[in-house]
Every structure is written in structure tokens, then in C-alpha cells.
Coordinates of C-alpha atoms in Angstrom, one line a residue:
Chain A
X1 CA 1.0 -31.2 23.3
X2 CA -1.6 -33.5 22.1
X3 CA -2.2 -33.0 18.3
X4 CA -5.7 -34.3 18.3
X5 CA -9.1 -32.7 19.5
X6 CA -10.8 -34.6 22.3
X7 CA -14.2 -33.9 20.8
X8 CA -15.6 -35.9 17.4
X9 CA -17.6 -33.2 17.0
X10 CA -18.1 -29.5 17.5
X11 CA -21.2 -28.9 19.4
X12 CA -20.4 -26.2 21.5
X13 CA -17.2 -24.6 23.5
X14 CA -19.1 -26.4 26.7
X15 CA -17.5 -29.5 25.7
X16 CA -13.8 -28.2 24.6
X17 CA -11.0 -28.4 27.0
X18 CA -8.2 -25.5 27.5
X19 CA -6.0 -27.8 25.0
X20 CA -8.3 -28.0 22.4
X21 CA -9.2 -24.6 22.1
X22 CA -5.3 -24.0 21.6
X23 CA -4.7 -26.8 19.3
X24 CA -7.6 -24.6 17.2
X25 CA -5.7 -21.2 17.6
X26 CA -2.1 -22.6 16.7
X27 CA -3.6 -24.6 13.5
X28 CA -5.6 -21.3 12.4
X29 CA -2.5 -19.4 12.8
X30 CA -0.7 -21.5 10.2
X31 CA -4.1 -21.4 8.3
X32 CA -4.2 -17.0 8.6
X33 CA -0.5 -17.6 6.7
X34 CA -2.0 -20.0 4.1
X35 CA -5.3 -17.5 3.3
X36 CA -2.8 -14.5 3.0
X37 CA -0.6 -16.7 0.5
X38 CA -1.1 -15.8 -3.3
X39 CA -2.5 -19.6 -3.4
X40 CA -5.1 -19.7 -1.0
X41 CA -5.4 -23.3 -0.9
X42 CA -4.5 -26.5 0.3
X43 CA -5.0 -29.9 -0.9
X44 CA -5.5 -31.4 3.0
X45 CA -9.4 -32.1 2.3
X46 CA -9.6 -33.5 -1.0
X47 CA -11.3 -37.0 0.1
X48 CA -14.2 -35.0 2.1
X49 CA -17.2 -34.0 1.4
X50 CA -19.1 -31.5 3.5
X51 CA -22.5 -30.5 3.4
X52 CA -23.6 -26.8 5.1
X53 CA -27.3 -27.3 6.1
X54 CA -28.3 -23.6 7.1
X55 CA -32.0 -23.8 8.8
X56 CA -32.0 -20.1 9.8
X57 CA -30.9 -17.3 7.2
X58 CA -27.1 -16.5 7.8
X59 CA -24.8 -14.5 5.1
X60 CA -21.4 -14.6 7.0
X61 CA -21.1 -17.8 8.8
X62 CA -22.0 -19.7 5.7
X63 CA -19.9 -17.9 3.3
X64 CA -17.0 -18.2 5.9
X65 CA -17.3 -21.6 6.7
X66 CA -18.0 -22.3 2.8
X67 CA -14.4 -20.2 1.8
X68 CA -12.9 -22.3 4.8
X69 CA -14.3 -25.9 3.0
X70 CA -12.9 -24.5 -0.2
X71 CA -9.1 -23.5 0.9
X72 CA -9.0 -27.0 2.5
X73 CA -9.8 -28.7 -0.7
X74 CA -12.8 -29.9 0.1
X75 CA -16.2 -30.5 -1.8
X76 CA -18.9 -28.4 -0.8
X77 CA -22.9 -28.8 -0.8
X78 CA -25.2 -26.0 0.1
X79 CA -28.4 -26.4 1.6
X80 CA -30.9 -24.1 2.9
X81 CA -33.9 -24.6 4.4
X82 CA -36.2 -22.5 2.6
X83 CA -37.4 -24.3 -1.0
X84 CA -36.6 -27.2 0.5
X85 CA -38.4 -30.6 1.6
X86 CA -38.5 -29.5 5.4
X87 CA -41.5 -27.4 4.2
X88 CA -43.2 -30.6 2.6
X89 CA -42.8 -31.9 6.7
X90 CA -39.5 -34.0 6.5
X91 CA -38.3 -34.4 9.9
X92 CA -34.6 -33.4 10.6
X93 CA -33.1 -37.3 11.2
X94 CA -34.8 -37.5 8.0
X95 CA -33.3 -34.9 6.2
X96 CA -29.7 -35.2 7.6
X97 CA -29.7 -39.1 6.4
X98 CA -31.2 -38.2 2.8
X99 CA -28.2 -36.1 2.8
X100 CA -25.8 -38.8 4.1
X101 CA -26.4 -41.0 1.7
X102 CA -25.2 -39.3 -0.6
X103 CA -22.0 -39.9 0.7
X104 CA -21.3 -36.9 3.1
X105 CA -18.5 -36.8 5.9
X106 CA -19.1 -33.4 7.6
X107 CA -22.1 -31.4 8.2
X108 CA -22.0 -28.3 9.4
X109 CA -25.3 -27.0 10.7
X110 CA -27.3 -24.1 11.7
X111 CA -31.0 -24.7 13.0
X112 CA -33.3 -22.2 15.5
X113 CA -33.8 -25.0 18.3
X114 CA -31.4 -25.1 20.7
X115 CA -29.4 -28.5 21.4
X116 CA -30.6 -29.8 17.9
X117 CA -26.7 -30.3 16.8
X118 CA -26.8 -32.7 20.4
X119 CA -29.7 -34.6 19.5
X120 CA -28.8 -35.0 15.6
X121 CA -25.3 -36.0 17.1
X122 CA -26.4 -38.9 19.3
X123 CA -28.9 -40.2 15.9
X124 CA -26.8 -40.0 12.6
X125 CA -23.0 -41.1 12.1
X126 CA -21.6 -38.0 10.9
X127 CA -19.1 -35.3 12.3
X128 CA -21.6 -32.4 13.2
X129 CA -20.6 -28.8 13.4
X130 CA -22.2 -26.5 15.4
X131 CA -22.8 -23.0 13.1
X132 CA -25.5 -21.7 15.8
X133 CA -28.2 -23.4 17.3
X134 CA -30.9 -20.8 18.4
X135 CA -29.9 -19.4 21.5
X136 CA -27.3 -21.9 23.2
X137 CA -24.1 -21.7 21.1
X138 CA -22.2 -20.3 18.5
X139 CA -18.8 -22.3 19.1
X140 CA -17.0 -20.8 15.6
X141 CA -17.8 -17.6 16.8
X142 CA -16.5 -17.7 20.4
X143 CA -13.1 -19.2 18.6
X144 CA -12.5 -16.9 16.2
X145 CA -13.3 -13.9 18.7
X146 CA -11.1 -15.4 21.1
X147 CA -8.7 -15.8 18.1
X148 CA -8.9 -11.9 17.6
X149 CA -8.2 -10.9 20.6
X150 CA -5.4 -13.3 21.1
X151 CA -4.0 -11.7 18.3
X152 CA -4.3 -7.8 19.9
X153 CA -3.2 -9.0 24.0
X154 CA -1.6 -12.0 23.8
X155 CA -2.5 -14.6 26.2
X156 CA -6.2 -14.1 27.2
X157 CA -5.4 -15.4 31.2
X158 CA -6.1 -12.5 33.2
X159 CA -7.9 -9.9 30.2
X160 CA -11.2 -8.5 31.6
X161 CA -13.8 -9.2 28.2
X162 CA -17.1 -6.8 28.1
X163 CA -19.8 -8.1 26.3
X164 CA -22.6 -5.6 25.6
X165 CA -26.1 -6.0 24.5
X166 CA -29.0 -8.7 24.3
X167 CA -27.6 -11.3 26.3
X168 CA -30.6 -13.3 26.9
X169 CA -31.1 -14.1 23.2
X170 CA -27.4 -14.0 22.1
X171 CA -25.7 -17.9 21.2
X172 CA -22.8 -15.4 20.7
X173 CA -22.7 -14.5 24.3
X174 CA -22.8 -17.8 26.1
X175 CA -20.5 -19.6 23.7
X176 CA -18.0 -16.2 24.5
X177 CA -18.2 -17.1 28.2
X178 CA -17.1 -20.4 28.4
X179 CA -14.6 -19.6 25.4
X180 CA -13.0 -16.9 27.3
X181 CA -13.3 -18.4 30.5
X182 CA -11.3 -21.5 29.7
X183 CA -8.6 -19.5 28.5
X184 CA -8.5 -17.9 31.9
X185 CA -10.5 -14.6 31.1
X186 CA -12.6 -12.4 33.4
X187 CA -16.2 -11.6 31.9
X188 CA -18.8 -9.0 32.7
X189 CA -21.5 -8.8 31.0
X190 CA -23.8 -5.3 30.7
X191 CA -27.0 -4.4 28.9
X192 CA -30.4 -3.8 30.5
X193 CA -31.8 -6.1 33.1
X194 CA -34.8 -7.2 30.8
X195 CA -31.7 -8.6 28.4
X196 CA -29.5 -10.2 31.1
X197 CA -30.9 -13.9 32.4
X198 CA -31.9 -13.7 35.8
X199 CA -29.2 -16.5 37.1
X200 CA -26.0 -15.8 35.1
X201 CA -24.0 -14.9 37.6
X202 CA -23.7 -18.6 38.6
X203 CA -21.8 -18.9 35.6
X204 CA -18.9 -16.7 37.2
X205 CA -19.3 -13.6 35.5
X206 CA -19.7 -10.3 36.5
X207 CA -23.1 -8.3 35.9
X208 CA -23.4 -4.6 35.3
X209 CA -25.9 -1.8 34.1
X210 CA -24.0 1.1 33.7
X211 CA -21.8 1.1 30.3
X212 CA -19.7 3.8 31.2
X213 CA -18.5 2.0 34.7
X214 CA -18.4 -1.4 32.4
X215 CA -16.0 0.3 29.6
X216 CA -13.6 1.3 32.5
X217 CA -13.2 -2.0 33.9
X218 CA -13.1 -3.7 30.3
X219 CA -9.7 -4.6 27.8
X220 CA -12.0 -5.7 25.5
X221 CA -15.3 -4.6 24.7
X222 CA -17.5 -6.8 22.3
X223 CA -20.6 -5.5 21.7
X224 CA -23.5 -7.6 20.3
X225 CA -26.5 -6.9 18.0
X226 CA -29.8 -6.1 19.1
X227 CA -31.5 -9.1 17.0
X228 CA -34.6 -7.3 16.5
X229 CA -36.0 -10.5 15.1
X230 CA -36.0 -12.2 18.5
X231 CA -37.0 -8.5 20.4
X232 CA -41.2 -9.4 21.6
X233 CA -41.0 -13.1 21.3
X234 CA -41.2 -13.7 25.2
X235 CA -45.2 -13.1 25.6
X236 CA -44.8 -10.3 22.9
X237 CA -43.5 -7.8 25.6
X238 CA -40.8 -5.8 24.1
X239 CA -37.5 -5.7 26.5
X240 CA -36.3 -2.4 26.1
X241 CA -39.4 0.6 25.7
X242 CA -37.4 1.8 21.7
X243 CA -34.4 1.5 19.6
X244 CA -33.5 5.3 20.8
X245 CA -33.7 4.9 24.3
X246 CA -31.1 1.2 24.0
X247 CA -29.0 3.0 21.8
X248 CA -28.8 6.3 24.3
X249 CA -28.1 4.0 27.4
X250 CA -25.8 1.1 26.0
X251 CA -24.7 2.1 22.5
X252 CA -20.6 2.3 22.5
X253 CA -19.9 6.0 21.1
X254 CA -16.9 7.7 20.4
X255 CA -17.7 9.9 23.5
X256 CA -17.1 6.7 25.6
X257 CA -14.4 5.8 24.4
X258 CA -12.9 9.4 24.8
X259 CA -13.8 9.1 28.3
X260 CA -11.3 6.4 29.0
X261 CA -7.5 6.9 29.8
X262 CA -6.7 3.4 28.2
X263 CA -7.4 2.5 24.6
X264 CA -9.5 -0.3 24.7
X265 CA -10.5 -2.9 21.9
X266 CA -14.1 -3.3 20.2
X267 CA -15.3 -6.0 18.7
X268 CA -19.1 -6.8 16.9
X269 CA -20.1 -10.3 15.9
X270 CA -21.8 -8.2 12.9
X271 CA -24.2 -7.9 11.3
X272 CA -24.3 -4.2 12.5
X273 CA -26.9 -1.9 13.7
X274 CA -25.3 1.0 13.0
X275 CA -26.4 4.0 15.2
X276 CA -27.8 1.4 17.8
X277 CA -25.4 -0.9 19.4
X278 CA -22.5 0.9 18.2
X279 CA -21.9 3.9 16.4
X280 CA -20.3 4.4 13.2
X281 CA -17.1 6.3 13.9
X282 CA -16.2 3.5 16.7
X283 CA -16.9 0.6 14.1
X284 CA -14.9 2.4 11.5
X285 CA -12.2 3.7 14.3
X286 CA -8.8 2.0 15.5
X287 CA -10.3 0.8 18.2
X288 CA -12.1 -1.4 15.8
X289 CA -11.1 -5.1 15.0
X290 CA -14.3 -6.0 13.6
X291 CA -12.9 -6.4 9.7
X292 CA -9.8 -8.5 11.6
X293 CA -12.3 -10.9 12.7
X294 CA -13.9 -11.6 9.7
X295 CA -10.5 -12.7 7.8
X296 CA -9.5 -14.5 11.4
X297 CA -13.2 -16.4 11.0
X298 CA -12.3 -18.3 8.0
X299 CA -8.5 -19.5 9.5
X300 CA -10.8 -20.4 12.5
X301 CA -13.3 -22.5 10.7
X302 CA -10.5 -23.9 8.4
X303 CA -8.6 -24.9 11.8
X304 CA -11.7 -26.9 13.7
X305 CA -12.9 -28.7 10.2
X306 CA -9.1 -29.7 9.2
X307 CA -9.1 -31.1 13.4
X308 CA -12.2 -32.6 13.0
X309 CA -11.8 -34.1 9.9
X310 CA -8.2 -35.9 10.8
X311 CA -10.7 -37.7 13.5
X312 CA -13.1 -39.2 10.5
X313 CA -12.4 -42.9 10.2
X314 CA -11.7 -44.0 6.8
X315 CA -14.0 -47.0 5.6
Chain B
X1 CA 19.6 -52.0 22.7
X2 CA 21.9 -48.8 22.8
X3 CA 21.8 -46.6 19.7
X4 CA 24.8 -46.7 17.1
X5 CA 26.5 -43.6 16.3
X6 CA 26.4 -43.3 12.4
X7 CA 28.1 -39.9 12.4
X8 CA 29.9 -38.1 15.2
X9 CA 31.3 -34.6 16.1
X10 CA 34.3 -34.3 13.6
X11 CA 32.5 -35.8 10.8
X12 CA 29.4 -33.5 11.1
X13 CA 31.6 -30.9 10.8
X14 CA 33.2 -32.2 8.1
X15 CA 30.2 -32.9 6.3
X16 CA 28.3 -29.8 7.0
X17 CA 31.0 -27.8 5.2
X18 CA 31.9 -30.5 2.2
X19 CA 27.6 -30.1 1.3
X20 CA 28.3 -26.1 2.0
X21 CA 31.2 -26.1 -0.8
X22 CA 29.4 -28.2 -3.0
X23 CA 26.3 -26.3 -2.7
X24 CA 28.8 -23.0 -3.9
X25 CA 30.7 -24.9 -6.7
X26 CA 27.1 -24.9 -8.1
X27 CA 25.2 -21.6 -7.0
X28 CA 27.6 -18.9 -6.6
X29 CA 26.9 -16.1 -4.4
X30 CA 23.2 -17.4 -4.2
X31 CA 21.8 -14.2 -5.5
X32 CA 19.8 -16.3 -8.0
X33 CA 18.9 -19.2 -5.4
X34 CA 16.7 -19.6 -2.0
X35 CA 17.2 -21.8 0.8
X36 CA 13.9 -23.9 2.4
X37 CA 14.3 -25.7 5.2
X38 CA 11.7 -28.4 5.7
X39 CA 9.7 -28.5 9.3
X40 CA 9.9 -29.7 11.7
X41 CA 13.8 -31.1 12.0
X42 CA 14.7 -30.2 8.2
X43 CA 15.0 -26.7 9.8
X44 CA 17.7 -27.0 11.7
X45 CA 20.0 -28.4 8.9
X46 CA 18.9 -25.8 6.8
X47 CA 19.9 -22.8 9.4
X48 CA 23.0 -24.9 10.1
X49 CA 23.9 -24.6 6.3
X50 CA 22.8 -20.8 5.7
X51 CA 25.3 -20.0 8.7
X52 CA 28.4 -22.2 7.3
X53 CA 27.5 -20.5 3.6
X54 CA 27.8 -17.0 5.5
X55 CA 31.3 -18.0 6.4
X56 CA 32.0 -19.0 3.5
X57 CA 30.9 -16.5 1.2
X58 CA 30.3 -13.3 3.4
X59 CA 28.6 -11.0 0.9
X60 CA 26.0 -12.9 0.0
X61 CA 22.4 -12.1 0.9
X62 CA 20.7 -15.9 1.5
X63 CA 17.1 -15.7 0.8
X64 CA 15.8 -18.5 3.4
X65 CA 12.8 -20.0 4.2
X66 CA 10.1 -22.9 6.7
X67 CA 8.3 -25.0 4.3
X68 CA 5.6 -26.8 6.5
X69 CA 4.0 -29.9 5.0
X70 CA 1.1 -31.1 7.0
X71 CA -1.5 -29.6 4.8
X72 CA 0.0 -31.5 1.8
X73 CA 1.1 -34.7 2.9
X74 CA -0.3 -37.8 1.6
X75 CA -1.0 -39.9 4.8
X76 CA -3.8 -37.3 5.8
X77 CA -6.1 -39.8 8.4
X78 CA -4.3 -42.7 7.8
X79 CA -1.6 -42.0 10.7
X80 CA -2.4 -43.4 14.2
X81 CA -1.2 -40.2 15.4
X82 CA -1.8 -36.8 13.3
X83 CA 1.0 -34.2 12.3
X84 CA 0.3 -31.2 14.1
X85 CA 1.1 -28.1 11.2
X86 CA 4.0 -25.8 11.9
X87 CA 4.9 -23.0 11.3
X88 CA 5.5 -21.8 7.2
X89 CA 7.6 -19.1 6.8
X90 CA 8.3 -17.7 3.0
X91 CA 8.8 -14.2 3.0
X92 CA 9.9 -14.1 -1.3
X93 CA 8.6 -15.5 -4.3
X94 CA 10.7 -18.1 -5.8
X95 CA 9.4 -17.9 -9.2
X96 CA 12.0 -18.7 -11.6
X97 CA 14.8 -19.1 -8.9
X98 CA 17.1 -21.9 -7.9
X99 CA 15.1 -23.7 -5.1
X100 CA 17.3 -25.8 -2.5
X101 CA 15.1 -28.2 -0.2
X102 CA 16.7 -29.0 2.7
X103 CA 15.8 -32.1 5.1
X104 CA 17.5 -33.7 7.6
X105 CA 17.0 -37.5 6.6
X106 CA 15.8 -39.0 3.6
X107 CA 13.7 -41.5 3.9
X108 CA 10.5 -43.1 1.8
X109 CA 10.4 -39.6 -0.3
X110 CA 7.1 -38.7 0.5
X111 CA 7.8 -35.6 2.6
X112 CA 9.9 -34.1 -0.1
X113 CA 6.6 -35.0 -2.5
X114 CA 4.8 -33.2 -0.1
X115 CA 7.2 -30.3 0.2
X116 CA 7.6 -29.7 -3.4
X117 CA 3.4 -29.2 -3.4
X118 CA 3.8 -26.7 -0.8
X119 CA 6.8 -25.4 -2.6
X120 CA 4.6 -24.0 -5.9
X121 CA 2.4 -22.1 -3.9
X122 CA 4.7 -19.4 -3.8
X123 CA 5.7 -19.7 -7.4
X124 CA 7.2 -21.5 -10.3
X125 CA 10.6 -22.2 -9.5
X126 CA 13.7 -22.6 -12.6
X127 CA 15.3 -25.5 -11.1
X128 CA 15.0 -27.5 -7.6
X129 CA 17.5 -29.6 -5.3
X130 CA 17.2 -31.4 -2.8
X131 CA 20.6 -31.7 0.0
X132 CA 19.9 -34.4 3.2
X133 CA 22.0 -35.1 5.1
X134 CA 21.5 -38.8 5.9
X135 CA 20.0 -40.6 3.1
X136 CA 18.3 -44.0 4.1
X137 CA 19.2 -45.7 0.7
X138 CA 17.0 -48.5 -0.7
X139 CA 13.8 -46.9 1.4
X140 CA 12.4 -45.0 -1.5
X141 CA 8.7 -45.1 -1.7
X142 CA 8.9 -42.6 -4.4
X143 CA 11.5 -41.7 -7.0
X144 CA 13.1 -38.7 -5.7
X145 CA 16.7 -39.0 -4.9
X146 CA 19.0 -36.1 -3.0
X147 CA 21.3 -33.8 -5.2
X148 CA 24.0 -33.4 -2.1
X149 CA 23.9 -36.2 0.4
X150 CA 25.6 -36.3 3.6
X151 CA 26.4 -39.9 4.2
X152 CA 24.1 -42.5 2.5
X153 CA 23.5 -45.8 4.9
X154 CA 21.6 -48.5 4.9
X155 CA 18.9 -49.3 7.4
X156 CA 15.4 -51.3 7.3
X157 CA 11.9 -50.2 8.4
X158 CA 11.8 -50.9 12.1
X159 CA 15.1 -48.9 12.6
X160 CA 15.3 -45.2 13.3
X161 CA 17.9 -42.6 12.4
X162 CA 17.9 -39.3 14.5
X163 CA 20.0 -36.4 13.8
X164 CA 20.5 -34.4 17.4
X165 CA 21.6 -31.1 17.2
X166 CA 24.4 -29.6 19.8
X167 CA 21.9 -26.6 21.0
X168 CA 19.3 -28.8 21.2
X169 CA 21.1 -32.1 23.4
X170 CA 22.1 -32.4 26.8
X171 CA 25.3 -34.1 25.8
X172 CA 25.9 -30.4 23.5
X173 CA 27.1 -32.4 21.0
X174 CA 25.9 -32.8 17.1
X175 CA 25.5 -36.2 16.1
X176 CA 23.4 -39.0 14.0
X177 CA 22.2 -42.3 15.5
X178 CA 20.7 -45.6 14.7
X179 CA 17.6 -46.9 16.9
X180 CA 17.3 -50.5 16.5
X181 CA 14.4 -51.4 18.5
X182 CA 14.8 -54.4 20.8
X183 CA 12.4 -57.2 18.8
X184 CA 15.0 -56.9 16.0
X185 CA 17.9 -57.9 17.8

């Protein structure tokens, strides 16, 4: 097995091969063992710097990917967009370089445009993280769900992955689909036909409407949020006619999952709507694994920056 | 150019159980001492050893352990090729125990640096050791030196020394070689 990623830098699971994403999964399982240790730290990433440059709000992907920096040793800068000179007009290049200069090696970045971590990538010389780009990709989250389930199944070749909800707006989503289809995965996606994109079949997955048909097909069922923030921007028509009527049709509730004769897995990227995508006796049930991938998100993180950072030339 | 043996058959045998009987002149019935192997290849010595000490002495309850040393080595980008980590396996705090290290060659030191760092994450230990097998004398990068040696030799940088392991060989045979590789000749 090769022990290197054949990325430089983590834009998005589109670019990862098969190999890579395993090389991720066996470093963060030596990584879970190192976060569980009574020292929670390594010494690994004491020579780099890394800057997380947050452009959209975020609570858990920055404080994961900052706990991940910090067990690897290395030094940490926070930036958010909000107070800062972004407002005064600076453009991003701009920004990023102002930053660089300071003597960074690592930025990990979330922004609202899509394919900004590509275009940044091609104009600075940095190693660029992808922590969410609008609605393209969320690779760390793909990885670390993958990761979870990994952890529950086994090998993913084969498993038949749900995912449930706003698919049109979700980075989560797409990033999941080429995740889980590299590792040999069926997906299906369900939600209602004003939240699916019109072509996604041509990515190979399965579509469906009807949860309750959806949940017996499904091993796994990951169920999104409804990002109520993003719900009217299309022309300002809303895609679903209330909260009530989603929730009634695609919310996962314990009666669902009562209805199976398996037990299946659920998952939620987080944050939760409770009472809307989910319910709360599923997300507080067995079934659950939603607090597993939290802990499995810093390993994760910890495993792509230590792989990325092995790739930074020294000067 | 062909590989010489440095140790064969017999005298792994032999050696294997003088370090054993050396390592119980000195620790007892190891109720006070733990046993880490060093990944990747240090492992196998080490399991080789906890065996031999279970003939020995059968009563006595070995504490063993994987130390992996990736995340604290100091050659961290500065290898053409990175480590990939392995596995770490400590399942006991060795706080104020007798702590023996166990690799299979001994070479610049900087592993065992490396190991004793990983080491002190899971506590403070009273006293450590270090047992090797082969120790590549006059190689030292650092000054750490083995408490029970196998067989001490003398080699230079561009040769290799590889320990191969009977359940691990075609030839099922435990043995030590010298790579000499052909520009030296």
C-alpha cells in the first residue's frame, strides 16, 4: 500500500482515489486510539502552522478540525469572516496571501461559493483544505461518515446508504455520494422532488419519494438537515409548502423504524432539527451513531491534515 | 551480491533464550515489569520473547504491549517515502513500572528516542530497558545504548541488516542477514 495521498490538497472526495480514502481511514484509526489515550496528543505537527479561515458560521467543523490541529501539535490561527477586512472589500487572493505571509503552511477553509477552495488552489502556494464550500463539497464530512459506518458494517462494498432530506442544497450529500461510492456502496437518495436535482441519477444513484419504501431498502440511513437558511433562495419559492408537512412525510420516527424487521443505522451530519428531520427518541436511540461521529470527526480531520501535511515541502 | 548470514537457526535459539534468562535474573516473575514491543518488526521479537518467558517462568502474568512511533519520530517530512502509522496497542498504565523496550535492530537510536516519547503517554515509568537483538555498533546517532543485546556487529551505512522470522519466510527458518548492496563491493 502506498503511504502517501495522491492529492496535495483536499478539495473534495471527487478527486480522491479508493486508496486514499483508506490510507485516511487506517491513519484515523490509530488517531481514534491516540484521542482516547489519557495524553491526547502528539508531537507529529510541531513545525506547522495552520490557519482555519471560516467565511460561513460553523460551530462543529471548526472546533473539530481546531481539536484535530491541536492533538497533532500544531499551531493554530482562527479567522472568521465577520469583523474582519473582507467587509472593508479585500478580495479572497488577497486575504489568503495577507495570511500567508505570515508564515502559514495549511489552510483550512470554509466559504459560501462553490469551487472557491479550486480557484484559491490554482492562485496561492498553500495546502488548501476543503471545510465546505457552499453547496459542492464537504469532503471531512463524507470521510468521517464513511468512517462511522465503517466502524458499525465493516467494509462499505456492497452496503445500501440512504440519505434523506434537502439534497439540492446539501455539500454533505454530494460529497457522501462519491465517498461511498468509491468504497463500493449503493446510494439512494429520498426527500421531496422540489429537494432532489433534476439529473442525479446520472450520478448512479437511486431516487425515491417514499421514506417508508427507502428505510426498507436502506443499512444505513443518514438523514440531513433542512438548512432553513438556504429554504426560498431559488426565486424565493419555498420547496416544501411547511416544516409540518416535511417533517410528517420524510421525518425518521421511531414508528419507522419499528416498522422494519432489520435494525438499521442513523446517522445526522448535525446540527439537528429536532422534531423535523428526525425525531428525538431516534437521535437519542441505539439506532443512533450520531455522538460516534462526532469523536470519529476529529480522528478523521487529524488523519487527512497529518497526510497532507507529510506532502508540504520543507524550504 | 548474496546476503551474509550473521546469525542462523541454532544461534537464534540460543540467543533468544540467553536475553530471556537475563531478562529474569533481573525482573523476576514480571509482576512489577511490562513488555513493549516496538512496530513494525520490534513486535515480533517482543512476542517471540513473552512466549520463551512463558516457558520459562509459567505463572507469570506478562503485561505486553505495540508502541507505534510514526507520530513521534523525528524525520517527520524529511523522508523520501513517509512511515505509514501502525497500530498502538497499550492496554495498562505503566506508571511507576519496569518498562522493557523491545526492537529488533539497533541502529542510529532515533527510533528508540522516538519510542520512549510515545512511551510517557501512558505514564511515568520507574525504570526503562532497552533488549535488541542485533545491535549495529558504532551507528549511534544518539546516545542510547541496549541493556540486553543479542549479538553486537559491525556494519556501515549502505549495508542492511534484516532479521526474518520463521512464520513469516518461505525458507521457515529464523535468521539475521547482511545486505551489502552491489556499489560497495
Amino acid at each position: 500500500m502506498n503511504n502517501q495521498l495522491s492529492v496535495q490538497h483536499l478539495l473534495g472526495i471527487k478527486d480522491l482515489t479508493p486508496e486514499d480514502i483508506q490510507l485516511i481511514f487506517k491513519h484515523a484509526d490509530e488517531f481514534k486510539d491516540v484521542i482516547n489515550r489519557p495524553i491526547k496528543k502528539v508531537p507529529t505537527l510541531r513545525e506547522i502552522t495552520i490557519a482555519n479561515m471560516f467565511f460561513e458560521n460553523s460551530t462543529r467543523t471548526k472546533l473539530s478540525f481546531e481539536l484535530a490541529e491541536k492533538r497533532l501539535s500544531a499551531d493554530v490561527v482562527n479567522f472568521s469572516a465577520s469583523g474582519s477586512s473582507v467587509s472593508k472589500g479585500e478580495t479572497l487572493i488577497d486575504t489568503v496571501n495577507n495570511i500567508l505571509a505570515m508564515k502559514v503552511d495549511m489552510v483550512v477553509m470554509r466559504h459560501p461559493n462553490p469551487g472557491a477552495h479550486q480557484f484559491l488552489s490554482q492562485h496561492v502556494n498553500t495546502t488548501i483544505i476543503n471545510a465546505g464550500d457552499g453547496t459542492h463539497e464537504h469532503p471531512t464530512q463524507a470521510l468521517l461518515d464513511a468512517y462511522s459506518m465503517r466502524e458499525q458494517l465493516g467494509e462499505l462494498q456492497g452496503k445500501k446508504v440512504l440519505i434523506v432530506g434537502d439534497i439540492k442544497h446539501s455539500r454533505v450529500a454530494l460529497s457522501n455520494i462519491f465517498c461511498l461510492q468509491k468504497l463500493g456502496a449503493e446510494v439512494m437518495v429520498c426527500g421531496p422532488s422540489t429537494l432532489i436535482p433534476k439529473h442525479i441519477a446520472e450520478l448512479g444513484v437511486q431516487v425515491s419519494h417514499n421514506l417508508d419504501e427507502a428505510l426498507a431498502w436502506c443499512d444505513v440511513a443518514n438523514m440531513l438537515r433542512i438548512q432553513l437558511e438556504r429554504q426560498g433562495s431559488d426565486n424565493h419559492v419555498a420547496n416544501f409548502p411547511s416544516l409540518r408537512e416535511y417533517s410528517m412525510r420524510f421525518g425518521l420516527s421511531k414508528a419507522h423504524l419499528d416498522k422494519l424487521d432489520k435494525k438499521i443505522i442513523v446517522m445526522h451530519p448535525g446540527p439537528i432539527n429536532r422534531g423535523v428531520e428526525i425525531t428525538s427518541d431516534v437521535a437519542d436511540s441505539e439506532h443512533s451513531i450520531i455522538l460516534d461521529q462526532v469523536e470519529n470527526g476529529v480522528a478523521v480531520r487529524m488523519a487527512v491534515i497529518f497526510l497532507l501535511a507529510a506532502k508540504i515541502k520543507r524550504n | 551480491m548474496k546476503p551474509t548470514p550473521l546469525i542462523d537457526q541454532e544461534q537464534f535459539r540460543l540467543i533468544i533464550n540467553r536475553l530471556c534468562f537475563e531478562l529474569v535474573e533481573n525482573h523476576d516473575d514480571f509482576s512489577n515489569t511490562v513488555i513493549l514491543g516496538i512496530q513494525p518488526r520490534g513486535i515480533y521479537l517482543a512476542e517471540r520473547i513473552k512466549d520463551t518467558l512463558k516457558e520459562i517462568i509459567p505463572q507469570a502474568q506478562i503485561d505486553y504491549g505495540v508502541l507505534d512511533t510514526t507520530f513521534f519520530r523525528d524525520d517527520f517530512r524529511r523522508r523520501e517515502q513517509p512511515i505509514a502509522a501502525n497500530a498502538t496497542s497499550v492496554p495498562f498504565i505503566i506508571e511507576n513500572k519496569k518498562v522493557i523496550l523491545i526492537d529488533d535492530v539497533l541502529y542510529t537510536g532515533r527510533t528508540i528516542r522516538a519510542a520512549m516519547d510515545a512511551m510517557l503517554a501512558y505514564g511515568r515509568p520507574s525504570f526503562v530497558e532497552l533488549l535488541t537483538l542485533v545491535d549495529r555498533r558504532f551507528s549511534r546517532e544518539l546516545p542510547i545504548e541496549a541493556s540486553y543485546v543479542g549479538k553486537a556487529i559491525d556494519s556501515i551505512d549502505s549495508q542492511r541488516v534484516t532479521v526474518e522470522w520463521a512464520h513469516l519466510n518461505k525458507a521457515k527458518k529464523d535468521r539475521v542477514v547482511l545486505h551489502t548492496s552491489a556499489h560497495n563491493e
